[in-house]
């Protein structure tokens, strides 16, 4: 009599496809270039301004034009990659980004630079969400502890080391190399992705129902929103005519865009992904993480530049410690992401953010590398502990058919979080500075004995140097008051950020623990 058949073992998971892994690594490198480019240019705007003989009002458009164009392409990329396939989407994005980098380097006027930067942001903006979508569709869930830290590290490391790289390139060569540095890697990424990427097939039938009105409304909504957030803090918000006009266009376009998104036969962006509770929660946490990523990358250099008088290169060298902390934490976060509850990792990460910003509430004018060491280490570690589980929660439960569209929306929330965060930080910083200066001026009066004694001491010190010692002492006293007011406003901003990050850490239990997505990895 035959022995009973043994129970069948579960099917073994297919081994990791080496070709796909190499193709994905090339795509990740392209994403790194696109994200890095924003920060290396922002660190050297003064050199570009001098080289192109641009005015102080014109030079911010080198960044603003790029950001506006990129924020339009990010959600659009999901639809385009479904139409023309991941292969062609990424190849065109990488090739266009490389070509526009060359055109930026050869610009001879600020108008040329703005045009090429806008095209560079629009074309290259498709790389970032395409990488995220590919990571969660071509690899099975068991490989996410390897893939998620990779894209998480790139998405957070590039903005952090950008000022350092930009400072070195400008100091050692010239501002042209901020763009020329993209050429050789860009050609490599373009060619390699064309030859290696074969994740999906194009669906050109979708283009027959392309929602042109939806695209126009989305461009008006997101483009004007980005402009208002970029320029509002510097121009007293709606008191400025251009900001006011863009706010009106943003509001009208926003209403029309949402109407088209729910009524068009094939909407330019499918907002139904927000019906998934974990995706919606992941986007909210990604939005706040964008504030932590871009807001702190902005605040530390502002302090080091305005108060300490550091150059762009010195600022980059001081902030590089965050990048080292990310490198050290990425493999640890990746290993735990597959074993621990991602909500626990997120709670630890946001608590680390809060601890770092709480330490900096004690900021003084003498803080430099060593005083900022621990806050930066906490920031770098926290970014990785947050980024990887947030990616998995937001995108790890969606079916592959919805991944491309959802990836664009998810990456958009992080960028908008950075834009909104910077606008609020700038506004809060300026308002609190004005408030503290008013209060300090009330105390620094001619009837205050301590102030008069300090002023007399400073006058005697300046007498040894010659000149009008009284005027020099008064000017030095005024500068001291302004610096103290600025430091107090920095402390207020860091205190608000501490409260925000603590609130997010406390909110993590509200998220459902994700299960594997249906059909993932196929």
Short mmCIF file of C-alpha atoms in Angstrom, two decimals:
data_model
loop_
_atom_site.label_atom_id
_atom_site.label_comp_id
_atom_site.label_asym_id
_atom_site.label_seq_id
_atom_site.Cartn_x
_atom_site.Cartn_y
_atom_site.Cartn_z
CA UNK A 1 0.00 0.00 0.00
CA UNK A 2 1.43 3.37 -1.00
CA UNK A 3 2.41 5.77 1.74
CA UNK A 4 0.17 8.80 2.06
CA UNK A 5 1.41 11.78 0.15
CA UNK A 6 3.26 14.31 2.24
CA UNK A 7 1.67 17.75 2.47
CA UNK A 8 2.93 19.99 -0.28
CA UNK A 9 5.47 22.59 0.80
CA UNK A 10 4.71 26.23 0.07
CA UNK A 11 6.04 27.37 -3.26
CA UNK A 12 9.51 28.79 -2.98
CA UNK A 13 9.82 32.47 -3.74
CA UNK A 14 11.68 33.11 -6.99
CA UNK A 15 15.25 34.32 -6.53
CA UNK A 16 16.05 37.99 -6.96
CA UNK A 17 16.42 38.76 -10.67
CA UNK A 18 19.95 40.14 -11.12
CA UNK A 19 19.07 42.09 -14.27
CA UNK A 20 16.12 43.75 -12.57
CA UNK A 21 18.22 44.59 -9.53
CA UNK A 22 20.92 46.25 -11.66
CA UNK A 23 18.26 48.14 -13.63
CA UNK A 24 16.66 49.29 -10.38
CA UNK A 25 20.03 50.46 -8.99
CA UNK A 26 20.55 52.56 -12.12
CA UNK A 27 17.12 54.11 -11.62
CA UNK A 28 17.89 54.84 -7.96
CA UNK A 29 21.09 56.61 -9.02
CA UNK A 30 19.06 58.73 -11.44
CA UNK A 31 16.66 59.66 -8.62
CA UNK A 32 19.65 60.61 -6.47
CA UNK A 33 20.83 63.03 -9.18
CA UNK A 34 17.40 64.64 -9.49
CA UNK A 35 17.00 65.22 -5.74
CA UNK A 36 20.62 66.28 -5.20
CA UNK A 37 20.40 68.86 -7.98
CA UNK A 38 17.91 70.99 -6.04
CA UNK A 39 20.15 71.38 -3.00
CA UNK A 40 23.54 71.82 -4.68
CA UNK A 41 22.11 74.69 -6.71
CA UNK A 42 20.36 76.32 -3.74
CA UNK A 43 23.67 76.41 -1.85
CA UNK A 44 25.38 78.43 -4.60
CA UNK A 45 22.75 80.88 -5.86
CA UNK A 46 25.01 83.84 -5.02
CA UNK A 47 27.71 82.55 -7.39
CA UNK A 48 25.15 81.95 -10.17
CA UNK A 49 23.77 85.45 -9.61
CA UNK A 50 27.23 86.98 -10.05
CA UNK A 51 28.01 84.83 -13.09
CA UNK A 52 24.79 85.75 -14.90
CA UNK A 53 24.63 89.37 -13.67
CA UNK A 54 21.17 88.70 -12.27
CA UNK A 55 19.32 90.91 -9.81
CA UNK A 56 18.35 89.86 -6.29
CA UNK A 57 14.72 89.57 -7.41
CA UNK A 58 15.54 87.39 -10.42
CA UNK A 59 17.90 84.81 -8.92
CA UNK A 60 15.32 83.00 -6.71
CA UNK A 61 13.54 81.97 -9.92
CA UNK A 62 16.43 79.58 -10.66
CA UNK A 63 14.98 77.46 -7.84
CA UNK A 64 11.34 78.47 -8.01
CA UNK A 65 10.95 77.61 -11.71
CA UNK A 66 12.46 74.16 -11.12
CA UNK A 67 10.26 73.43 -8.09
CA UNK A 68 7.05 74.59 -9.78
CA UNK A 69 7.70 72.45 -12.86
CA UNK A 70 8.74 69.42 -10.79
CA UNK A 71 5.68 69.53 -8.54
CA UNK A 72 3.46 69.39 -11.65
CA UNK A 73 5.29 66.42 -13.16
CA UNK A 74 5.42 64.28 -9.99
CA UNK A 75 1.68 63.38 -9.91
CA UNK A 76 1.49 63.36 -13.73
CA UNK A 77 4.26 60.75 -13.97
CA UNK A 78 1.95 57.96 -12.78
CA UNK A 79 -0.37 58.36 -15.77
CA UNK A 80 2.50 58.81 -18.24
CA UNK A 81 4.34 55.69 -17.08
CA UNK A 82 1.15 53.68 -17.58
CA UNK A 83 0.84 55.07 -21.11
CA UNK A 84 4.43 54.76 -22.36
CA UNK A 85 5.80 52.19 -19.81
CA UNK A 86 8.34 52.54 -17.02
CA UNK A 87 11.21 52.00 -19.45
CA UNK A 88 10.38 54.92 -21.73
CA UNK A 89 9.18 57.14 -18.92
CA UNK A 90 12.45 56.87 -17.04
CA UNK A 91 14.65 56.98 -20.14
CA UNK A 92 13.01 60.20 -21.35
CA UNK A 93 13.12 61.71 -17.86
CA UNK A 94 16.81 60.87 -17.34
CA UNK A 95 17.82 61.92 -20.86
CA UNK A 96 15.85 65.17 -20.68
CA UNK A 97 17.28 65.98 -17.25
CA UNK A 98 20.80 65.43 -18.56
CA UNK A 99 20.26 67.58 -21.66
CA UNK A 100 18.72 70.40 -19.62
CA UNK A 101 21.68 70.22 -17.21
CA UNK A 102 23.98 70.88 -20.15
CA UNK A 103 21.79 73.78 -21.30
CA UNK A 104 21.81 75.27 -17.78
CA UNK A 105 25.62 75.11 -17.70
CA UNK A 106 25.83 76.99 -21.02
CA UNK A 107 23.31 79.69 -20.06
CA UNK A 108 24.52 83.25 -20.63
CA UNK A 109 21.55 85.12 -19.13
CA UNK A 110 19.16 84.69 -16.24
CA UNK A 111 16.21 84.31 -18.65
CA UNK A 112 17.86 81.34 -20.38
CA UNK A 113 18.70 79.78 -17.03
CA UNK A 114 15.10 80.05 -15.79
CA UNK A 115 13.73 78.40 -18.97
CA UNK A 116 16.20 75.51 -18.84
CA UNK A 117 15.68 75.02 -15.10
CA UNK A 118 11.92 74.80 -15.56
CA UNK A 119 12.35 72.19 -18.30
CA UNK A 120 14.90 70.34 -16.19
CA UNK A 121 12.47 70.17 -13.26
CA UNK A 122 9.51 69.15 -15.40
CA UNK A 123 11.23 66.41 -17.39
CA UNK A 124 13.43 65.11 -14.57
CA UNK A 125 10.61 65.16 -12.01
CA UNK A 126 9.28 61.87 -13.41
CA UNK A 127 12.27 59.91 -12.09
CA UNK A 128 11.47 60.11 -8.37
CA UNK A 129 7.94 58.59 -8.24
CA UNK A 130 8.84 56.05 -10.95
CA UNK A 131 11.57 54.62 -8.71
CA UNK A 132 9.19 54.33 -5.74
CA UNK A 133 6.53 52.63 -7.88
CA UNK A 134 9.05 50.17 -9.32
CA UNK A 135 10.39 49.26 -5.88
CA UNK A 136 6.95 48.12 -4.73
CA UNK A 137 5.89 46.33 -7.93
CA UNK A 138 8.92 44.42 -9.24
CA UNK A 139 10.18 43.08 -5.90
CA UNK A 140 8.28 40.74 -3.55
CA UNK A 141 7.58 41.87 0.03
CA UNK A 142 10.42 39.73 1.38
CA UNK A 143 12.95 41.87 -0.52
CA UNK A 144 11.66 45.18 0.88
CA UNK A 145 14.14 45.17 3.80
CA UNK A 146 16.79 45.50 1.06
CA UNK A 147 15.01 47.83 -1.36
CA UNK A 148 13.25 50.22 1.05
CA UNK A 149 16.42 51.38 2.86
CA UNK A 150 17.99 52.01 -0.53
CA UNK A 151 15.35 54.41 -1.80
CA UNK A 152 14.82 55.86 1.68
CA UNK A 153 18.51 56.64 2.03
CA UNK A 154 18.67 58.29 -1.39
CA UNK A 155 15.50 60.35 -0.85
CA UNK A 156 16.78 61.73 2.47
CA UNK A 157 20.56 61.75 1.97
CA UNK A 158 20.57 63.77 -1.24
CA UNK A 159 18.98 66.91 0.29
CA UNK A 160 21.28 66.62 3.32
CA UNK A 161 24.63 66.43 1.51
CA UNK A 162 23.55 68.84 -1.25
CA UNK A 163 24.99 71.98 0.41
CA UNK A 164 28.31 70.18 0.96
CA UNK A 165 28.60 69.00 -2.63
CA UNK A 166 27.48 72.37 -3.99
CA UNK A 167 29.98 74.23 -1.82
CA UNK A 168 32.88 72.03 -2.93
CA UNK A 169 32.00 72.22 -6.63
CA UNK A 170 31.68 76.01 -6.55
CA UNK A 171 34.84 76.55 -4.50
CA UNK A 172 37.02 74.16 -6.48
CA UNK A 173 35.71 74.86 -10.01
CA UNK A 174 32.84 77.23 -10.86
CA UNK A 175 29.04 77.39 -10.70
CA UNK A 176 28.84 75.75 -14.16
CA UNK A 177 29.92 72.47 -12.56
CA UNK A 178 26.76 72.38 -10.47
CA UNK A 179 25.14 71.27 -13.76
CA UNK A 180 28.04 69.71 -15.66
CA UNK A 181 28.46 67.15 -12.89
CA UNK A 182 25.18 65.58 -14.05
CA UNK A 183 26.26 64.94 -17.65
CA UNK A 184 28.30 61.71 -17.49
CA UNK A 185 26.16 60.01 -14.80
CA UNK A 186 23.03 61.15 -16.65
CA UNK A 187 24.15 59.55 -19.91
CA UNK A 188 24.99 56.35 -18.06
CA UNK A 189 21.56 56.22 -16.35
CA UNK A 190 19.72 57.00 -19.59
CA UNK A 191 21.47 54.29 -21.62
CA UNK A 192 21.40 51.65 -18.88
CA UNK A 193 17.69 52.07 -18.11
CA UNK A 194 16.85 51.91 -21.83
CA UNK A 195 18.78 48.65 -22.17
CA UNK A 196 17.84 46.98 -18.87
CA UNK A 197 14.38 48.08 -17.77
CA UNK A 198 11.58 45.75 -18.92
CA UNK A 199 9.15 45.89 -16.01
CA UNK A 200 5.94 46.53 -17.95
CA UNK A 201 4.39 47.27 -21.35
CA UNK A 202 2.99 50.56 -22.68
CA UNK A 203 -0.74 51.09 -22.91
CA UNK A 204 -1.13 53.73 -25.60
CA UNK A 205 -4.92 53.40 -25.60
CA UNK A 206 -4.97 55.42 -22.37
CA UNK A 207 -3.70 58.44 -24.28
CA UNK A 208 -6.91 58.58 -26.31
CA UNK A 209 -8.69 59.70 -23.14
CA UNK A 210 -5.96 62.05 -21.87
CA UNK A 211 -7.58 64.71 -19.70
CA UNK A 212 -6.07 67.95 -21.06
CA UNK A 213 -8.38 70.09 -18.92
CA UNK A 214 -7.35 68.11 -15.87
CA UNK A 215 -3.67 68.71 -16.71
CA UNK A 216 -4.25 72.47 -17.10
CA UNK A 217 -6.16 72.68 -13.82
CA UNK A 218 -3.54 70.60 -11.99
CA UNK A 219 -0.74 72.80 -13.37
CA UNK A 220 -2.56 75.93 -12.23
CA UNK A 221 -3.32 74.46 -8.82
CA UNK A 222 0.07 72.96 -7.94
CA UNK A 223 2.22 75.52 -9.80
CA UNK A 224 0.53 78.52 -8.17
CA UNK A 225 0.49 76.79 -4.78
CA UNK A 226 4.25 76.23 -5.00
CA UNK A 227 4.78 79.88 -6.01
CA UNK A 228 2.65 81.18 -3.14
CA UNK A 229 4.52 78.99 -0.64
CA UNK A 230 7.94 79.98 -2.06
CA UNK A 231 7.39 83.72 -2.43
CA UNK A 232 4.71 84.43 0.20
CA UNK A 233 7.00 84.60 3.27
CA UNK A 234 9.32 87.08 1.52
CA UNK A 235 6.58 89.39 0.19
CA UNK A 236 4.13 89.70 3.10
CA UNK A 237 1.87 87.02 1.61
CA UNK A 238 -1.34 88.36 0.03
CA UNK A 239 -0.16 91.97 0.33
CA UNK A 240 1.93 91.29 -2.77
CA UNK A 241 -0.02 91.50 -6.05
CA UNK A 242 1.67 88.52 -7.72
CA UNK A 243 1.23 86.28 -4.66
CA UNK A 244 -2.42 87.38 -4.35
CA UNK A 245 -3.12 86.67 -8.05
CA UNK A 246 -1.47 83.23 -7.81
CA UNK A 247 -3.49 82.45 -4.68
CA UNK A 248 -6.71 83.20 -6.60
CA UNK A 249 -5.61 81.05 -9.57
CA UNK A 250 -4.59 78.27 -7.15
CA UNK A 251 -7.99 78.27 -5.43
CA UNK A 252 -10.02 78.29 -8.66
CA UNK A 253 -7.79 75.71 -10.37
CA UNK A 254 -7.87 73.53 -7.26
CA UNK A 255 -11.67 73.34 -7.25
CA UNK A 256 -11.72 72.59 -11.00
CA UNK A 257 -8.94 69.98 -10.65
CA UNK A 258 -10.75 68.03 -7.93
CA UNK A 259 -13.96 68.16 -9.96
CA UNK A 260 -12.18 66.72 -13.01
CA UNK A 261 -10.40 64.11 -10.88
CA UNK A 262 -13.77 62.61 -9.85
CA UNK A 263 -15.70 63.08 -13.10
CA UNK A 264 -13.24 62.51 -15.98
CA UNK A 265 -13.28 59.13 -17.75
CA UNK A 266 -9.52 58.72 -17.25
CA UNK A 267 -8.44 61.35 -14.68
CA UNK A 268 -4.93 62.76 -14.89
CA UNK A 269 -4.50 61.75 -11.22
CA UNK A 270 -6.60 59.05 -9.57
CA UNK A 271 -7.38 60.35 -6.08
CA UNK A 272 -9.20 57.13 -5.10
CA UNK A 273 -5.92 55.85 -3.67
CA UNK A 274 -6.66 58.04 -0.64
CA UNK A 275 -9.57 55.71 0.09
CA UNK A 276 -6.97 53.25 1.38
CA UNK A 277 -6.60 54.15 5.06
CA UNK A 278 -2.93 53.24 5.29
CA UNK A 279 -2.04 55.10 2.11
CA UNK A 280 -3.80 58.23 3.39
CA UNK A 281 -2.08 57.91 6.78
CA UNK A 282 1.29 57.31 5.11
CA UNK A 283 0.84 60.48 3.03
CA UNK A 284 0.07 62.52 6.16
CA UNK A 285 3.17 61.23 7.90
CA UNK A 286 5.20 61.76 4.70
CA UNK A 287 3.95 65.37 4.62
CA UNK A 288 5.24 65.98 8.17
CA UNK A 289 8.47 64.14 7.43
CA UNK A 290 8.95 66.55 4.50
CA UNK A 291 8.89 69.36 7.06
CA UNK A 292 11.55 67.57 9.09
CA UNK A 293 13.66 66.78 6.04
CA UNK A 294 13.58 70.11 4.21
CA UNK A 295 12.77 72.39 7.15
CA UNK A 296 15.77 71.37 9.24
CA UNK A 297 18.00 71.30 6.16
CA UNK A 298 17.00 74.97 5.80
CA UNK A 299 17.12 76.10 9.46
CA UNK A 300 20.61 74.93 10.35
CA UNK A 301 22.30 76.66 7.37
CA UNK A 302 20.34 79.87 8.07
CA UNK A 303 21.64 79.88 11.64
CA UNK A 304 25.21 79.03 10.61
CA UNK A 305 25.19 81.67 7.86
CA UNK A 306 23.45 84.56 9.62
CA UNK A 307 24.74 84.10 13.16
CA UNK A 308 28.05 82.27 12.78
CA UNK A 309 28.97 83.81 9.42
CA UNK A 310 29.88 80.47 7.84
CA UNK A 311 30.46 80.09 4.10
CA UNK A 312 28.47 77.60 2.00
CA UNK A 313 31.38 75.15 2.20
CA UNK A 314 31.70 75.46 5.99
CA UNK A 315 27.93 74.97 6.38
CA UNK A 316 28.07 71.84 4.22
CA UNK A 317 30.96 70.40 6.24
CA UNK A 318 29.13 71.10 9.51
CA UNK A 319 25.93 69.43 8.30
CA UNK A 320 27.59 66.39 6.75
CA UNK A 321 27.26 64.49 10.03
CA UNK A 322 23.55 63.95 9.31
CA UNK A 323 24.49 62.08 6.14
CA UNK A 324 26.87 59.81 8.06
CA UNK A 325 24.14 59.08 10.60
CA UNK A 326 21.76 58.12 7.76
CA UNK A 327 24.32 55.75 6.25
CA UNK A 328 24.85 54.08 9.62
CA UNK A 329 21.12 53.76 10.36
CA UNK A 330 19.87 52.61 6.94
CA UNK A 331 20.86 48.92 7.23
CA UNK A 332 19.61 48.78 10.84
CA UNK A 333 16.26 50.31 9.89
CA UNK A 334 16.03 47.98 6.89
CA UNK A 335 16.63 44.90 9.03
CA UNK A 336 14.05 45.90 11.64
CA UNK A 337 11.48 47.01 9.03
CA UNK A 338 10.83 43.39 8.09
CA UNK A 339 10.58 42.18 11.69
CA UNK A 340 9.30 44.96 13.94
CA UNK A 341 5.97 46.74 13.85
CA UNK A 342 6.55 49.71 11.49
CA UNK A 343 4.44 51.91 13.77
CA UNK A 344 6.97 51.37 16.57
CA UNK A 345 9.84 52.41 14.28
CA UNK A 346 7.91 55.52 13.23
CA UNK A 347 7.17 56.44 16.85
CA UNK A 348 10.87 56.07 17.72
CA UNK A 349 11.84 58.10 14.65
CA UNK A 350 9.50 61.03 15.31
CA UNK A 351 10.48 60.97 19.00
CA UNK A 352 14.11 61.25 17.86
CA UNK A 353 13.17 64.22 15.69
CA UNK A 354 11.49 65.83 18.71
CA UNK A 355 14.49 65.18 20.96
CA UNK A 356 16.85 66.76 18.41
CA UNK A 357 14.77 69.91 17.96
CA UNK A 358 14.18 70.17 21.74
CA UNK A 359 17.96 70.26 22.32
CA UNK A 360 18.31 73.13 19.83
CA UNK A 361 15.75 75.26 21.69
CA UNK A 362 18.75 76.17 23.90
CA UNK A 363 20.60 77.66 20.92
CA UNK A 364 23.15 80.45 21.55
CA UNK A 365 25.34 82.52 19.22
CA UNK A 366 28.35 80.33 20.09
CA UNK A 367 26.98 76.99 18.88
CA UNK A 368 28.97 75.33 16.11
CA UNK A 369 29.81 71.78 14.99
CA UNK A 370 30.10 70.12 18.41
CA UNK A 371 26.96 71.65 19.90
CA UNK A 372 24.98 70.69 16.77
CA UNK A 373 26.48 67.19 16.61
CA UNK A 374 23.88 65.35 18.71
CA UNK A 375 20.83 67.11 17.15
CA UNK A 376 22.14 66.26 13.69
CA UNK A 377 22.83 62.63 14.60
CA UNK A 378 19.29 62.37 15.99
CA UNK A 379 17.92 63.94 12.80
CA UNK A 380 19.86 61.58 10.51
CA UNK A 381 18.89 58.45 12.45
CA UNK A 382 15.28 59.56 12.80
CA UNK A 383 14.90 60.23 9.08
CA UNK A 384 15.79 56.64 8.24
CA UNK A 385 13.68 55.19 11.03
CA UNK A 386 10.68 57.17 9.71
CA UNK A 387 11.21 56.99 5.95
CA UNK A 388 11.35 53.22 5.53
CA UNK A 389 8.22 52.26 7.53
CA UNK A 390 6.26 55.20 6.09
CA UNK A 391 7.10 53.96 2.58
CA UNK A 392 5.99 50.45 3.49
CA UNK A 393 2.76 51.61 5.16
CA UNK A 394 1.76 53.95 2.32
CA UNK A 395 2.73 51.83 -0.69
CA UNK A 396 3.20 48.33 0.68
CA UNK A 397 -0.52 47.45 0.84
CA UNK A 398 -1.61 48.70 -2.61
CA UNK A 399 -2.12 46.39 -5.61
CA UNK A 400 0.41 46.83 -8.46
CA UNK A 401 -2.24 48.29 -10.79
CA UNK A 402 -2.60 51.36 -8.55
CA UNK A 403 1.05 51.70 -7.61
CA UNK A 404 2.26 54.13 -10.31
CA UNK A 405 -0.46 56.66 -9.66
CA UNK A 406 -0.19 56.30 -5.88
CA UNK A 407 3.59 56.74 -5.98
CA UNK A 408 3.21 60.13 -7.66
CA UNK A 409 0.70 61.28 -5.04
CA UNK A 410 2.86 59.96 -2.20
CA UNK A 411 5.99 61.76 -3.38
CA UNK A 412 3.97 64.90 -3.97
CA UNK A 413 2.92 64.98 -0.31
CA UNK A 414 6.56 64.92 0.83
CA UNK A 415 7.48 67.76 -1.53
CA UNK A 416 4.45 69.78 -0.50
CA UNK A 417 5.29 69.10 3.14
CA UNK A 418 8.70 70.62 2.54
CA UNK A 419 7.20 73.64 0.73
CA UNK A 420 4.51 74.26 3.34
CA UNK A 421 7.00 73.68 6.14
CA UNK A 422 9.52 76.17 4.73
CA UNK A 423 6.79 78.77 4.22
CA UNK A 424 5.52 78.37 7.79
CA UNK A 425 9.04 78.29 9.24
CA UNK A 426 10.01 81.48 7.39
CA UNK A 427 6.82 83.24 8.45
CA UNK A 428 7.14 82.14 12.07
CA UNK A 429 10.84 83.02 12.15
CA UNK A 430 10.23 86.55 10.83
CA UNK A 431 7.16 87.23 12.99
CA UNK A 432 8.80 86.01 16.20
CA UNK A 433 11.97 87.95 15.37
CA UNK A 434 9.94 91.16 15.07
CA UNK A 435 8.19 90.38 18.36
CA UNK A 436 11.42 89.66 20.26
CA UNK A 437 13.12 92.76 18.82
CA UNK A 438 10.20 94.90 20.01
CA UNK A 439 10.45 93.42 23.50
CA UNK A 440 14.23 93.80 23.62
CA UNK A 441 14.01 97.41 22.46
CA UNK A 442 11.66 98.09 25.38
CA UNK A 443 14.42 96.96 27.75
CA UNK A 444 17.42 98.49 25.97
CA UNK A 445 16.67 102.12 26.78
CA UNK A 446 18.76 105.13 27.85
CA UNK A 447 17.38 104.76 31.37
CA UNK A 448 18.66 101.21 31.81
CA UNK A 449 21.85 101.41 33.90
CA UNK A 450 23.15 97.97 32.83
CA UNK A 451 22.77 98.89 29.17
CA UNK A 452 24.58 102.21 29.64
CA UNK A 453 27.45 100.49 31.45
CA UNK A 454 27.77 97.88 28.70
CA UNK A 455 27.68 100.61 26.04
CA UNK A 456 30.39 102.57 27.86
CA UNK A 457 32.60 99.46 28.07
CA UNK A 458 32.20 98.85 24.34
CA UNK A 459 32.94 102.54 23.58
CA UNK A 460 36.25 102.37 25.49
CA UNK A 461 37.19 99.20 23.55
CA UNK A 462 36.55 100.95 20.22
CA UNK A 463 38.52 104.06 21.26
CA UNK A 464 41.73 102.05 20.93
CA UNK A 465 40.86 101.40 17.28
CA UNK A 466 40.21 105.04 16.42
CA UNK A 467 37.22 106.52 14.63
CA UNK A 468 33.87 107.46 16.14
CA UNK A 469 33.92 105.09 19.12
CA UNK A 470 30.45 106.11 20.32
CA UNK A 471 28.77 105.35 16.96
CA UNK A 472 30.69 102.06 16.62
CA UNK A 473 29.64 100.97 20.10
CA UNK A 474 26.03 101.85 19.41
CA UNK A 475 26.10 99.90 16.14
CA UNK A 476 27.69 96.88 17.85
CA UNK A 477 25.03 97.02 20.58
CA UNK A 478 22.29 97.17 17.96
CA UNK A 479 23.74 94.13 16.15
CA UNK A 480 23.90 92.24 19.44
CA UNK A 481 20.23 92.94 20.08
CA UNK A 482 19.27 91.80 16.56
CA UNK A 483 21.25 88.57 16.91
CA UNK A 484 19.68 87.83 20.29
CA UNK A 485 16.21 88.44 18.85
CA UNK A 486 17.00 86.09 15.95
CA UNK A 487 18.27 83.40 18.33
CA UNK A 488 15.09 83.64 20.40
CA UNK A 489 12.98 83.27 17.23
CA UNK A 490 15.03 80.19 16.25
CA UNK A 491 14.26 78.70 19.68
CA UNK A 492 10.55 79.35 19.16
CA UNK A 493 10.57 77.63 15.76
CA UNK A 494 12.41 74.59 17.12
CA UNK A 495 9.93 74.42 20.01
CA UNK A 496 6.98 74.37 17.58
CA UNK A 497 8.69 71.62 15.54
CA UNK A 498 9.24 69.62 18.74
CA UNK A 499 5.52 69.74 19.48
CA UNK A 500 4.67 68.72 15.89
CA UNK A 501 7.01 65.72 15.90
CA UNK A 502 5.81 64.59 19.33
CA UNK A 503 2.21 64.77 18.10
CA UNK A 504 3.09 62.54 15.13
CA UNK A 505 4.84 60.05 17.42
CA UNK A 506 1.70 59.87 19.58
CA UNK A 507 -0.49 59.41 16.47
CA UNK A 508 1.28 56.28 15.19
CA UNK A 509 -1.08 53.84 17.04
CA UNK A 510 -3.94 55.16 14.88
CA UNK A 511 -2.41 53.45 11.82
CA UNK A 512 -3.33 49.86 11.04
CA UNK A 513 -0.41 47.48 10.78
CA UNK A 514 -0.03 46.78 7.05
CA UNK A 515 -0.51 43.40 5.46
CA UNK A 516 1.07 42.29 2.19
CA UNK A 517 -0.43 43.85 -0.90
CA UNK A 518 -2.41 41.59 -3.23
CA UNK A 519 -0.29 40.55 -6.12
CA UNK A 520 2.81 42.27 -4.87
CA UNK A 521 5.99 41.24 -6.44
CA UNK A 522 4.48 39.94 -9.65
#
